[in-house]
mmCIF file with all atom_site columns, C-alpha atoms in Angstrom:
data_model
loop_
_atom_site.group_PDB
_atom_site.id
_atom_site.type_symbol
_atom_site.label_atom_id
_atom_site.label_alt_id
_atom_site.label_comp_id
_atom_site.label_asym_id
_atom_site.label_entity_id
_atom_site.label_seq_id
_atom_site.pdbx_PDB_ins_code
_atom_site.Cartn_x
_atom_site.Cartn_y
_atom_site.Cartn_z
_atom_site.occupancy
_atom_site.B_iso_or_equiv
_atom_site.pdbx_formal_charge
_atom_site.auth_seq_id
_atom_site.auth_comp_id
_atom_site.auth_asym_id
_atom_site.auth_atom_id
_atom_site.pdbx_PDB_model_num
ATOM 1   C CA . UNK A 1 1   ? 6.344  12.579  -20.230 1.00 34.00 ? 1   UNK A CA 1
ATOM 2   C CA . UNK A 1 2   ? 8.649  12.063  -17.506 1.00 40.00 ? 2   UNK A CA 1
ATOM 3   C CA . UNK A 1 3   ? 12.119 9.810   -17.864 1.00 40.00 ? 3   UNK A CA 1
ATOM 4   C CA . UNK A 1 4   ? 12.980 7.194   -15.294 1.00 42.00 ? 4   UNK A CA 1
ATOM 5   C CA . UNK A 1 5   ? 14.915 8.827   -12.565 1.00 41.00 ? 5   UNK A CA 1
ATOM 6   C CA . UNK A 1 6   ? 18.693 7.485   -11.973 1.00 39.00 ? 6   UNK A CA 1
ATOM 7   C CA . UNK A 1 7   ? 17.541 7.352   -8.062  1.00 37.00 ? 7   UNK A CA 1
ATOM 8   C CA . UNK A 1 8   ? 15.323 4.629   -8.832  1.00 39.00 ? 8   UNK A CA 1
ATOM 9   C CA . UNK A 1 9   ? 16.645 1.685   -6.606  1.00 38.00 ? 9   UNK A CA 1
ATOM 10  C CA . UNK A 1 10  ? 15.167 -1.088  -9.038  1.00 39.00 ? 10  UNK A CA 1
ATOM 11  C CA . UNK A 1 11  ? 14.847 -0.923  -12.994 1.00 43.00 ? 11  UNK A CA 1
ATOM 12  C CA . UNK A 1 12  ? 12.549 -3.816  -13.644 1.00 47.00 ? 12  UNK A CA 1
ATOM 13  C CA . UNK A 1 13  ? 9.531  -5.541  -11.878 1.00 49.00 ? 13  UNK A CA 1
ATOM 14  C CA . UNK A 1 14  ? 10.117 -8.030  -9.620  1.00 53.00 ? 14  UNK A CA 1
ATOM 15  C CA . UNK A 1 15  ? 13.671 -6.545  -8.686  1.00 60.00 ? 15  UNK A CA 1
ATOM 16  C CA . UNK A 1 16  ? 14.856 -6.351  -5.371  1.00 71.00 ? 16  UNK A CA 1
ATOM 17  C CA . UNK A 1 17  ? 15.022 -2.812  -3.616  1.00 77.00 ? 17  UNK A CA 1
ATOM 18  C CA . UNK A 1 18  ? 17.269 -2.217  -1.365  1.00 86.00 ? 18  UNK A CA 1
ATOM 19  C CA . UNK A 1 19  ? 17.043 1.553   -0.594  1.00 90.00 ? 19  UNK A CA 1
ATOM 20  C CA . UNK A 1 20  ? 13.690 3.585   -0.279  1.00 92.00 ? 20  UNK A CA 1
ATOM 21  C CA . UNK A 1 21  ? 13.098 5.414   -3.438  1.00 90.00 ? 21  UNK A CA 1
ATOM 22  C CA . UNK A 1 22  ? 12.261 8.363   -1.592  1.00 90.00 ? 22  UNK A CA 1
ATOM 23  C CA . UNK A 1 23  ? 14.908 8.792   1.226   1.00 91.00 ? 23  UNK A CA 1
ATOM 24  C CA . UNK A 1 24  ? 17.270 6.279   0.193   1.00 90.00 ? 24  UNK A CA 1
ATOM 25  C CA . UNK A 1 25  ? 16.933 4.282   3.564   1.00 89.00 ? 25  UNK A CA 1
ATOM 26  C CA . UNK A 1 26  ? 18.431 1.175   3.367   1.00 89.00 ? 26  UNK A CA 1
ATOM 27  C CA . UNK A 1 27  ? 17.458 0.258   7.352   1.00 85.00 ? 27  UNK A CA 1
ATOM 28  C CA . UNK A 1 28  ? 13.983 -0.089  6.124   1.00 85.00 ? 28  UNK A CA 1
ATOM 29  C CA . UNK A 1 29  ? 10.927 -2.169  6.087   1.00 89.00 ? 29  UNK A CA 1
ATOM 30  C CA . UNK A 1 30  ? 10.063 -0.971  2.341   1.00 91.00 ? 30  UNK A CA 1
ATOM 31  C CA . UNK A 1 31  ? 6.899  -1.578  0.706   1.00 91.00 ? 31  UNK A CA 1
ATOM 32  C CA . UNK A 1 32  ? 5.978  -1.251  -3.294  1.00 90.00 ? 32  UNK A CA 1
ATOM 33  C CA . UNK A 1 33  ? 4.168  1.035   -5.337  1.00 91.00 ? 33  UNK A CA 1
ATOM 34  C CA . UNK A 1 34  ? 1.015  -1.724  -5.832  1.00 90.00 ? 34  UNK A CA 1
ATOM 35  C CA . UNK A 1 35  ? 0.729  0.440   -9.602  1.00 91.00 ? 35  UNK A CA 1
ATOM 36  C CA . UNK A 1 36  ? 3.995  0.048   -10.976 1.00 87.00 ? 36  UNK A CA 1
ATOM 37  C CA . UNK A 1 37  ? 5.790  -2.174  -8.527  1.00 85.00 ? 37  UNK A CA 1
ATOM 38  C CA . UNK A 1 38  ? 8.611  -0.761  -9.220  1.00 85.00 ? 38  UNK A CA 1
ATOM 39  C CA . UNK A 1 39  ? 9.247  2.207   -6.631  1.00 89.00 ? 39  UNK A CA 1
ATOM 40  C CA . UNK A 1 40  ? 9.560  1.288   -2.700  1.00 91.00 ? 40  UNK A CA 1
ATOM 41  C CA . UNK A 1 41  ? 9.089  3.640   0.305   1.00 93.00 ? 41  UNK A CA 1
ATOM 42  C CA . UNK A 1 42  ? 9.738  3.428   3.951   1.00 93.00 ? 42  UNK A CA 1
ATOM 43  C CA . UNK A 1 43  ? 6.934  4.653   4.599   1.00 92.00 ? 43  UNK A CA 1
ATOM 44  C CA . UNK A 1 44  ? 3.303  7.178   3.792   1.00 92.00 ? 44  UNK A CA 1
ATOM 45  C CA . UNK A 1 45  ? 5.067  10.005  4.417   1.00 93.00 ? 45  UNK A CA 1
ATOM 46  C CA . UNK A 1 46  ? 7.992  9.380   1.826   1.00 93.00 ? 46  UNK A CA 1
ATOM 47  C CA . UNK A 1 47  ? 5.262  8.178   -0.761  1.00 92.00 ? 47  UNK A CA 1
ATOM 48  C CA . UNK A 1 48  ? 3.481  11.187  -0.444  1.00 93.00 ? 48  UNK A CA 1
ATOM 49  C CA . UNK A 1 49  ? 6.361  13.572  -1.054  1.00 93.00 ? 49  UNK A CA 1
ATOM 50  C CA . UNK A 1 50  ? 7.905  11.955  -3.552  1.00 93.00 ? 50  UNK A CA 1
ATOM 51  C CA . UNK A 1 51  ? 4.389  11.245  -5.203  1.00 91.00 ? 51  UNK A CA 1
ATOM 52  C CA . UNK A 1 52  ? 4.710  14.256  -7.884  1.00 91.00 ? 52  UNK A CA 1
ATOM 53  C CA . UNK A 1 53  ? 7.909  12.876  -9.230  1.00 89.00 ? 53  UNK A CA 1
ATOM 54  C CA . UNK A 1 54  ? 6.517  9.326   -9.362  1.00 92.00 ? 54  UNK A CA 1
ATOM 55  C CA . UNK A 1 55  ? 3.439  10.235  -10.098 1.00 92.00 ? 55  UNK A CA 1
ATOM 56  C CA . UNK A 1 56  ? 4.048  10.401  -14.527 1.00 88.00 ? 56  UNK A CA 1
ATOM 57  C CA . UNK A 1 57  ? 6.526  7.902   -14.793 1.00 87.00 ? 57  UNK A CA 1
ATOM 58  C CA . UNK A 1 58  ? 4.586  5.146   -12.425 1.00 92.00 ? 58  UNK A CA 1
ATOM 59  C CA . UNK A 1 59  ? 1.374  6.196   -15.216 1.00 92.00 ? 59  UNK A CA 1
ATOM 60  C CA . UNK A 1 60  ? 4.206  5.424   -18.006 1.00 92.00 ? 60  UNK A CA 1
ATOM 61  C CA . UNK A 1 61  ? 5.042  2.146   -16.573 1.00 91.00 ? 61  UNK A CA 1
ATOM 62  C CA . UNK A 1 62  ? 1.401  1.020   -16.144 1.00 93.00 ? 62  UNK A CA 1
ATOM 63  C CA . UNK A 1 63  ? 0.508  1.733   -19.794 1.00 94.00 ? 63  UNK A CA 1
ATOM 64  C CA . UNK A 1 64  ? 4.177  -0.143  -20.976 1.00 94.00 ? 64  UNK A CA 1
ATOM 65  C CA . UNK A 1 65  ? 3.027  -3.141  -19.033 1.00 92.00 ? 65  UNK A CA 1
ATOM 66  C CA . UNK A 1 66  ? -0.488 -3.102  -20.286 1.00 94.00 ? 66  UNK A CA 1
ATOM 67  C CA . UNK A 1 67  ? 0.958  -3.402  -23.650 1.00 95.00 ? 67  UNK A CA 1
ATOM 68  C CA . UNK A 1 68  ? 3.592  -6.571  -22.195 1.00 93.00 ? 68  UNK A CA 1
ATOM 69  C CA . UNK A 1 69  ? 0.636  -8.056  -20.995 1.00 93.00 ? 69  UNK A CA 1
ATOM 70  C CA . UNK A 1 70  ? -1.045 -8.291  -24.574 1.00 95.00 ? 70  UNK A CA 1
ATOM 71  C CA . UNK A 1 71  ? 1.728  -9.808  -26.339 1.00 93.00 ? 71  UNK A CA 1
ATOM 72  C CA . UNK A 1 72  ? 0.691  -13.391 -27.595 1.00 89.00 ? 72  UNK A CA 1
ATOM 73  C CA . UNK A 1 73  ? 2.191  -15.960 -25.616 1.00 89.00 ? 73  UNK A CA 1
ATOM 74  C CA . UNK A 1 74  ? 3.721  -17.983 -27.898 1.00 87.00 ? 74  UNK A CA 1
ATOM 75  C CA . UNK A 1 75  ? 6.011  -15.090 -28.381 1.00 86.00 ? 75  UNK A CA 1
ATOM 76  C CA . UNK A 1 76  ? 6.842  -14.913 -24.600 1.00 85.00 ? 76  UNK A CA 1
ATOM 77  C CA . UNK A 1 77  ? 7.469  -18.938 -24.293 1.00 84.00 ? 77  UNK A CA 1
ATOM 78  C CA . UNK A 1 78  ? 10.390 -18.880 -26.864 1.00 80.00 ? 78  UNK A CA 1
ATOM 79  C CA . UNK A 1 79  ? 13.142 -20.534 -25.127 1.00 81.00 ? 79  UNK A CA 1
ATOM 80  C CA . UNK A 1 80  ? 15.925 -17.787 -26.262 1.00 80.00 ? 80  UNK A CA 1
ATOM 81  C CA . UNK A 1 81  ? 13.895 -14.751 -24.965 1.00 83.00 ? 81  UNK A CA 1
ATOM 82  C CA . UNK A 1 82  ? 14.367 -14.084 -21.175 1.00 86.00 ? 82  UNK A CA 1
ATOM 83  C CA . UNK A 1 83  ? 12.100 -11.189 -21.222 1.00 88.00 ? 83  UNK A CA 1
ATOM 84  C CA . UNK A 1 84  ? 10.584 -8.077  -21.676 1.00 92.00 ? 84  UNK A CA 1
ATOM 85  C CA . UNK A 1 85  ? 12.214 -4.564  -21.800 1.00 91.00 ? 85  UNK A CA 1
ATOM 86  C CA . UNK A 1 86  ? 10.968 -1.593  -22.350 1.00 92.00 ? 86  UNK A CA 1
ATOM 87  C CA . UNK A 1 87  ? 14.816 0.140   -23.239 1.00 92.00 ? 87  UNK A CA 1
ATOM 88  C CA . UNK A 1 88  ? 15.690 0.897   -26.713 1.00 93.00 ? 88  UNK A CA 1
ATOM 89  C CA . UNK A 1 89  ? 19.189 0.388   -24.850 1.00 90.00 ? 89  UNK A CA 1
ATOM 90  C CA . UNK A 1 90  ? 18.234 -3.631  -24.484 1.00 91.00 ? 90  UNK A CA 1
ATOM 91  C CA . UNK A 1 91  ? 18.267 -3.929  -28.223 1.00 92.00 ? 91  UNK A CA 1
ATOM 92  C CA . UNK A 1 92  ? 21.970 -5.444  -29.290 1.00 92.00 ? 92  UNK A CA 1
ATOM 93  C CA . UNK A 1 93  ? 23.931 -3.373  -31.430 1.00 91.00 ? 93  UNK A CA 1
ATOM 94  C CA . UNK A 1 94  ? 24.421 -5.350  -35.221 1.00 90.00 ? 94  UNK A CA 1
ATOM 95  C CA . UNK A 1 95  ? 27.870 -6.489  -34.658 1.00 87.00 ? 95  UNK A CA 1
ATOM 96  C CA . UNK A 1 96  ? 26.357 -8.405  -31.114 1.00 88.00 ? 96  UNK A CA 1
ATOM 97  C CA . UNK A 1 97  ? 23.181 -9.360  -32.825 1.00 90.00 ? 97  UNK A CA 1
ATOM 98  C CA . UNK A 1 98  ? 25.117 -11.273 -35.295 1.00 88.00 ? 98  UNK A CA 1
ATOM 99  C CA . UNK A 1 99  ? 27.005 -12.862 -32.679 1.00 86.00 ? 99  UNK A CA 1
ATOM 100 C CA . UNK A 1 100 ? 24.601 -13.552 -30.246 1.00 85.00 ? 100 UNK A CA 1
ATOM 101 C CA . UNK A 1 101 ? 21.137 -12.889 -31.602 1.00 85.00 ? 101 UNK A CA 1
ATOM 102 C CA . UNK A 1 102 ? 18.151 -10.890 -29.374 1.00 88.00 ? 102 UNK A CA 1
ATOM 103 C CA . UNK A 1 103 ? 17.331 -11.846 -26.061 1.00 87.00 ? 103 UNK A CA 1
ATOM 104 C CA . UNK A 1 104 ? 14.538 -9.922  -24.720 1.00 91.00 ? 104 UNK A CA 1
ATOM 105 C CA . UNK A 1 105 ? 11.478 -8.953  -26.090 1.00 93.00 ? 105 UNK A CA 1
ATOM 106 C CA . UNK A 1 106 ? 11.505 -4.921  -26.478 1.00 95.00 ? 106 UNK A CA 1
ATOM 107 C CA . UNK A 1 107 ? 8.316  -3.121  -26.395 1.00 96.00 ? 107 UNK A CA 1
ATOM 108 C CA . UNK A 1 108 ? 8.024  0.651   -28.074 1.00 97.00 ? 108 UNK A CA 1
ATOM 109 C CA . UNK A 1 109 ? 5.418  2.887   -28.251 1.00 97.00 ? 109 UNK A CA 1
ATOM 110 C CA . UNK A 1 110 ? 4.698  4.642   -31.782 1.00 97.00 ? 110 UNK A CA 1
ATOM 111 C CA . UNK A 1 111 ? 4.880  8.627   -31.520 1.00 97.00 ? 111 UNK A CA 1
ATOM 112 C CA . UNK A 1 112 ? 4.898  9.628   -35.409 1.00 95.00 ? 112 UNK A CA 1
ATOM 113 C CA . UNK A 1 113 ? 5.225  8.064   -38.970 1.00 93.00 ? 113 UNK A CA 1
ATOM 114 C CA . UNK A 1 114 ? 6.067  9.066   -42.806 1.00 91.00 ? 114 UNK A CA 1
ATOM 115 C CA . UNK A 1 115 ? 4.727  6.486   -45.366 1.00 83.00 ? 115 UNK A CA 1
ATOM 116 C CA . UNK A 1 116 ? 6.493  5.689   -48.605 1.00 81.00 ? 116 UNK A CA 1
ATOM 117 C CA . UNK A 1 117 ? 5.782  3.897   -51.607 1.00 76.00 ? 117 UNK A CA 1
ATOM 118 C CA . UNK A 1 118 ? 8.620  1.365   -50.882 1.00 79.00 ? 118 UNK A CA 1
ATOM 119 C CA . UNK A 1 119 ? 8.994  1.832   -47.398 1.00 86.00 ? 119 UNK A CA 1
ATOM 120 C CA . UNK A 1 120 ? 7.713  3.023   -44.140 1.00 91.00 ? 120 UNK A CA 1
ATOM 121 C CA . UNK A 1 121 ? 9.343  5.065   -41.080 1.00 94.00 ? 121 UNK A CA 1
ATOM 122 C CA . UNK A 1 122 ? 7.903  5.628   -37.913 1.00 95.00 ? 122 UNK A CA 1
ATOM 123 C CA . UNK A 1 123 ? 9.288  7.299   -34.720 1.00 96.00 ? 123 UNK A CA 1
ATOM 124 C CA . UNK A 1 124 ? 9.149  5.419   -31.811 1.00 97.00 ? 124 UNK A CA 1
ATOM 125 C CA . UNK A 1 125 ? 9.762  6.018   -28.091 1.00 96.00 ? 125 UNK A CA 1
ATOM 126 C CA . UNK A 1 126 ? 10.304 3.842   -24.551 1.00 94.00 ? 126 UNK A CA 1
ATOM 127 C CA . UNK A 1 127 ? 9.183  4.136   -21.485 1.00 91.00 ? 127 UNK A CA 1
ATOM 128 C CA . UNK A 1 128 ? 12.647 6.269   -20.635 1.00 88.00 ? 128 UNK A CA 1
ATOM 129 C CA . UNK A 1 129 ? 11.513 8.427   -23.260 1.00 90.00 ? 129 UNK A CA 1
ATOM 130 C CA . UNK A 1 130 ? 14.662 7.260   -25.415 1.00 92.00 ? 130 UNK A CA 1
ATOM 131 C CA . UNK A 1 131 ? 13.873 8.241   -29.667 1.00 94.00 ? 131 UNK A CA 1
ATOM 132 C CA . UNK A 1 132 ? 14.748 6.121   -32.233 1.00 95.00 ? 132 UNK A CA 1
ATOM 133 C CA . UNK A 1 133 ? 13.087 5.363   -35.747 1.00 95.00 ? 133 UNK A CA 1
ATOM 134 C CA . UNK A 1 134 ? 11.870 1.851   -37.394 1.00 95.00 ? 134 UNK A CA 1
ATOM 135 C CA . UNK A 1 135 ? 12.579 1.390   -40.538 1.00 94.00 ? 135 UNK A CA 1
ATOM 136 C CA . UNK A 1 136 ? 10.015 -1.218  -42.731 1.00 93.00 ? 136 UNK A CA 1
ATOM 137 C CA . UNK A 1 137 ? 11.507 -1.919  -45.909 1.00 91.00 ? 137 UNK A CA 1
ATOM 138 C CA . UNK A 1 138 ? 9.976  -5.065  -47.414 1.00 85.00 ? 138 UNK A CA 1
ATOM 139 C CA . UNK A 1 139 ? 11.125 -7.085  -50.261 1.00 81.00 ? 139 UNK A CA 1
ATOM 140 C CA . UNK A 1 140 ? 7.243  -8.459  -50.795 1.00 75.00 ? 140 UNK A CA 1
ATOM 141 C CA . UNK A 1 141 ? 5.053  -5.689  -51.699 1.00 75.00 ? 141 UNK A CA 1
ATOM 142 C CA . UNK A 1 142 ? 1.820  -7.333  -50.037 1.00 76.00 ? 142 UNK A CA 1
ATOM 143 C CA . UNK A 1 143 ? 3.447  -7.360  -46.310 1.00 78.00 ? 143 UNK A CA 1
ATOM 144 C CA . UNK A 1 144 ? 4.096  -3.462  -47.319 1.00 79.00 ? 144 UNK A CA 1
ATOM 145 C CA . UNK A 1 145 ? 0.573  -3.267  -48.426 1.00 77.00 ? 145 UNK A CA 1
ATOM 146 C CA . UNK A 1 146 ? -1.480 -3.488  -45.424 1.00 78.00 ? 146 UNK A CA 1
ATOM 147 C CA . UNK A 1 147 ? 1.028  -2.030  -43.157 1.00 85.00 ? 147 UNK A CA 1
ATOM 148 C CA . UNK A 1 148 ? -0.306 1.546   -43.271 1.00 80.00 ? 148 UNK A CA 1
ATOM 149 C CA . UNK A 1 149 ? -3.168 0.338   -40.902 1.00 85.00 ? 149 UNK A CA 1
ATOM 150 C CA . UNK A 1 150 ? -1.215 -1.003  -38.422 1.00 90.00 ? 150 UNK A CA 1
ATOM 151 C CA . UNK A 1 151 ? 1.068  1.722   -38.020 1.00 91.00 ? 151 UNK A CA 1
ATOM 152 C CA . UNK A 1 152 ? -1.011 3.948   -36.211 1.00 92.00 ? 152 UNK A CA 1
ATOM 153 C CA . UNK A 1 153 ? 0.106  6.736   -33.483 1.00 95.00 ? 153 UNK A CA 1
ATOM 154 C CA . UNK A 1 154 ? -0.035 5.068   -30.141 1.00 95.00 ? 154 UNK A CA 1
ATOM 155 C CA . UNK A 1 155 ? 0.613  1.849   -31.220 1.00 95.00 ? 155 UNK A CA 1
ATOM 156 C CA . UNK A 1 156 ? 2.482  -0.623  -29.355 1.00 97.00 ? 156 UNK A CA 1
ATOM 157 C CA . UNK A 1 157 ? 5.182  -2.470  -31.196 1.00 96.00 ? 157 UNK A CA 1
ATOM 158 C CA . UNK A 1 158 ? 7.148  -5.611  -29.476 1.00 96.00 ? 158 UNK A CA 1
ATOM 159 C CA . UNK A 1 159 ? 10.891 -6.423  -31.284 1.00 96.00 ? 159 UNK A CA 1
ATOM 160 C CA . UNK A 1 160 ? 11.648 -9.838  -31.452 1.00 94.00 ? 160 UNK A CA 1
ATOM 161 C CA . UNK A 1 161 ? 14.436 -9.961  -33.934 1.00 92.00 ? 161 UNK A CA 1
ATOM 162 C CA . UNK A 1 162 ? 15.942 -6.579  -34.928 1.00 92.00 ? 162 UNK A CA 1
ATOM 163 C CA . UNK A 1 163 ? 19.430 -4.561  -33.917 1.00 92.00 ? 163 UNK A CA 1
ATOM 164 C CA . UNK A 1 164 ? 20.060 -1.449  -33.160 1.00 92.00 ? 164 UNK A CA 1
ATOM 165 C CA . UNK A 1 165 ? 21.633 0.261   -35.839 1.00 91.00 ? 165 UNK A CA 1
ATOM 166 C CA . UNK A 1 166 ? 24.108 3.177   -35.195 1.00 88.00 ? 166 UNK A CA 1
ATOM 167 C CA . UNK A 1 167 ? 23.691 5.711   -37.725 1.00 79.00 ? 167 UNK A CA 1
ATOM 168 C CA . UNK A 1 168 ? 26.192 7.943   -36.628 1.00 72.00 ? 168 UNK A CA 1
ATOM 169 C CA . UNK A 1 169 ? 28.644 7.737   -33.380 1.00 70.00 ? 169 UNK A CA 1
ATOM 170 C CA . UNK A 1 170 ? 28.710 11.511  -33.203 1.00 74.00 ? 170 UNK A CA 1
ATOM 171 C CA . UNK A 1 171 ? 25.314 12.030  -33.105 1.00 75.00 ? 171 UNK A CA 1
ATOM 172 C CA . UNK A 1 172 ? 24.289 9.194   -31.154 1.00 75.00 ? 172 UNK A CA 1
ATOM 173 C CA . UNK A 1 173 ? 21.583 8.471   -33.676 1.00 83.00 ? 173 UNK A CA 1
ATOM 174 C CA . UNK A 1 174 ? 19.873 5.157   -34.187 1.00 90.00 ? 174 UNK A CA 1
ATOM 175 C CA . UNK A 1 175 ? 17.250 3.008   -36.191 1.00 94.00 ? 175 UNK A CA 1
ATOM 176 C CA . UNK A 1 176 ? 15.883 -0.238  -36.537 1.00 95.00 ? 176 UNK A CA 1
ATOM 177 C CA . UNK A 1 177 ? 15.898 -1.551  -39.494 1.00 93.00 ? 177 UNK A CA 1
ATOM 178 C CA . UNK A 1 178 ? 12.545 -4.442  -40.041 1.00 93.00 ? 178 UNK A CA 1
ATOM 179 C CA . UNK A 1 179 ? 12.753 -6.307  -43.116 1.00 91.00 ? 179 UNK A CA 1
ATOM 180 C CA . UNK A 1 180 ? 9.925  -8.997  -42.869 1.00 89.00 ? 180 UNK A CA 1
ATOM 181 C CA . UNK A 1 181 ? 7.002  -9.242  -40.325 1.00 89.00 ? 181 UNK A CA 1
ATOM 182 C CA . UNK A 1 182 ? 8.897  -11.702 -38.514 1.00 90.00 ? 182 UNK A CA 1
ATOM 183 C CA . UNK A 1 183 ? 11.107 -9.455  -36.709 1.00 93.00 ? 183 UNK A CA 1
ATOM 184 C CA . UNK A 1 184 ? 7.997  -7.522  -35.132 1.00 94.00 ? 184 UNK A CA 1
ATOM 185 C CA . UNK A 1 185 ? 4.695  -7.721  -32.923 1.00 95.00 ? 185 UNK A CA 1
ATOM 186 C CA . UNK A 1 186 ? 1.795  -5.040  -33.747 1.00 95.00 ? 186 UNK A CA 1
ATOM 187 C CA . UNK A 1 187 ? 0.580  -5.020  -29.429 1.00 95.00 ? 187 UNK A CA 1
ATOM 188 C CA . UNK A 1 188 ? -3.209 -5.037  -30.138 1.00 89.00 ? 188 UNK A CA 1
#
């Protein structure tokens, strides 16, 4: 799985690109990758050299957006969300959360998961193929209950009201910690 490159002029859809993501032009007419919308070129001949490198992580952002595109609406037309990431990075740390709550929508893909009688944990990733874990530790047995079946590998997961915890600064180590089924979106 391929990270998103640092050269890439634009880190969201609908950005604007100034520079060709292939030569770094900035003199140029620049037209979109019509998969990912996210990459621009100058022209064929940039596309189709720098189409190895794009190639994994324009596949990445496809699937990510897929997923965006399944989350229920009435999720999306909250009036404190302004959007969708798919960054672990976009997810406050708890000191801002308490502040200033969640903005944006984060979407993760599940990549592995240990079940517990009390709790679950499963290991998620993003589209920048950041790690972190999510912790479900429910007070009411029954949301624990059926859980196991939505937890499966590949899953898509949207955040909608969870910090990111720092478990320790010298490790650079992080979880999310879900306490009700509030805080979370299983992506069908």
């Amino acid at each position: 799985m391929a990270t998103l490159p640092t050269e890439f002029p634009a880190t969201r859809q609908g950005a604007r690109v100034t520079s060709c993501t292939g030569c770094s032009n900035e003199n140029a007419e620049l037209k979109r990758c019509t998969r990912c919308l996210l990459a621009a070129y100058c022209n064929r001949e940039c596309q189709r050299k720098d189409f190895r490198r794009h190639k994994t992580t324009c596949g990445e952002i496809v699937k990510f957006n897929a997923a965006r595109d399944k989350i229920d609406p009435v999720y999306l037309r909250n009036p404190f969300f302004m959007g969708v990431s798919y960054c672990i990075g976009s997810l406050p740390e708890t000191s801002h959360f308490n502040f200033l709550g969640q903005r944006l929508i984060v979407v993760v893909e599940i990549i592995g998961r240990v079940l517990y009688e009390n709790s679950s944990t499963v290991k998620v990733r993003d589209v920048t193929n950041q790690f972190t874990h999510i912790i479900f530790k429910f007070k009411d047995t029954d949301e624990m209950a059926g859980l196991e079946y939505k937890l499966r590998l590949g899953t898509y997961v949207a955040i909608l009201q969870a910090p990111l915890r720092i478990s320790s600064y010298v490790n650079k180590t992080t979880d999310i910690l879900i306490e009700s089924l509030s805080q979370i979106y299983f992506i069908p």
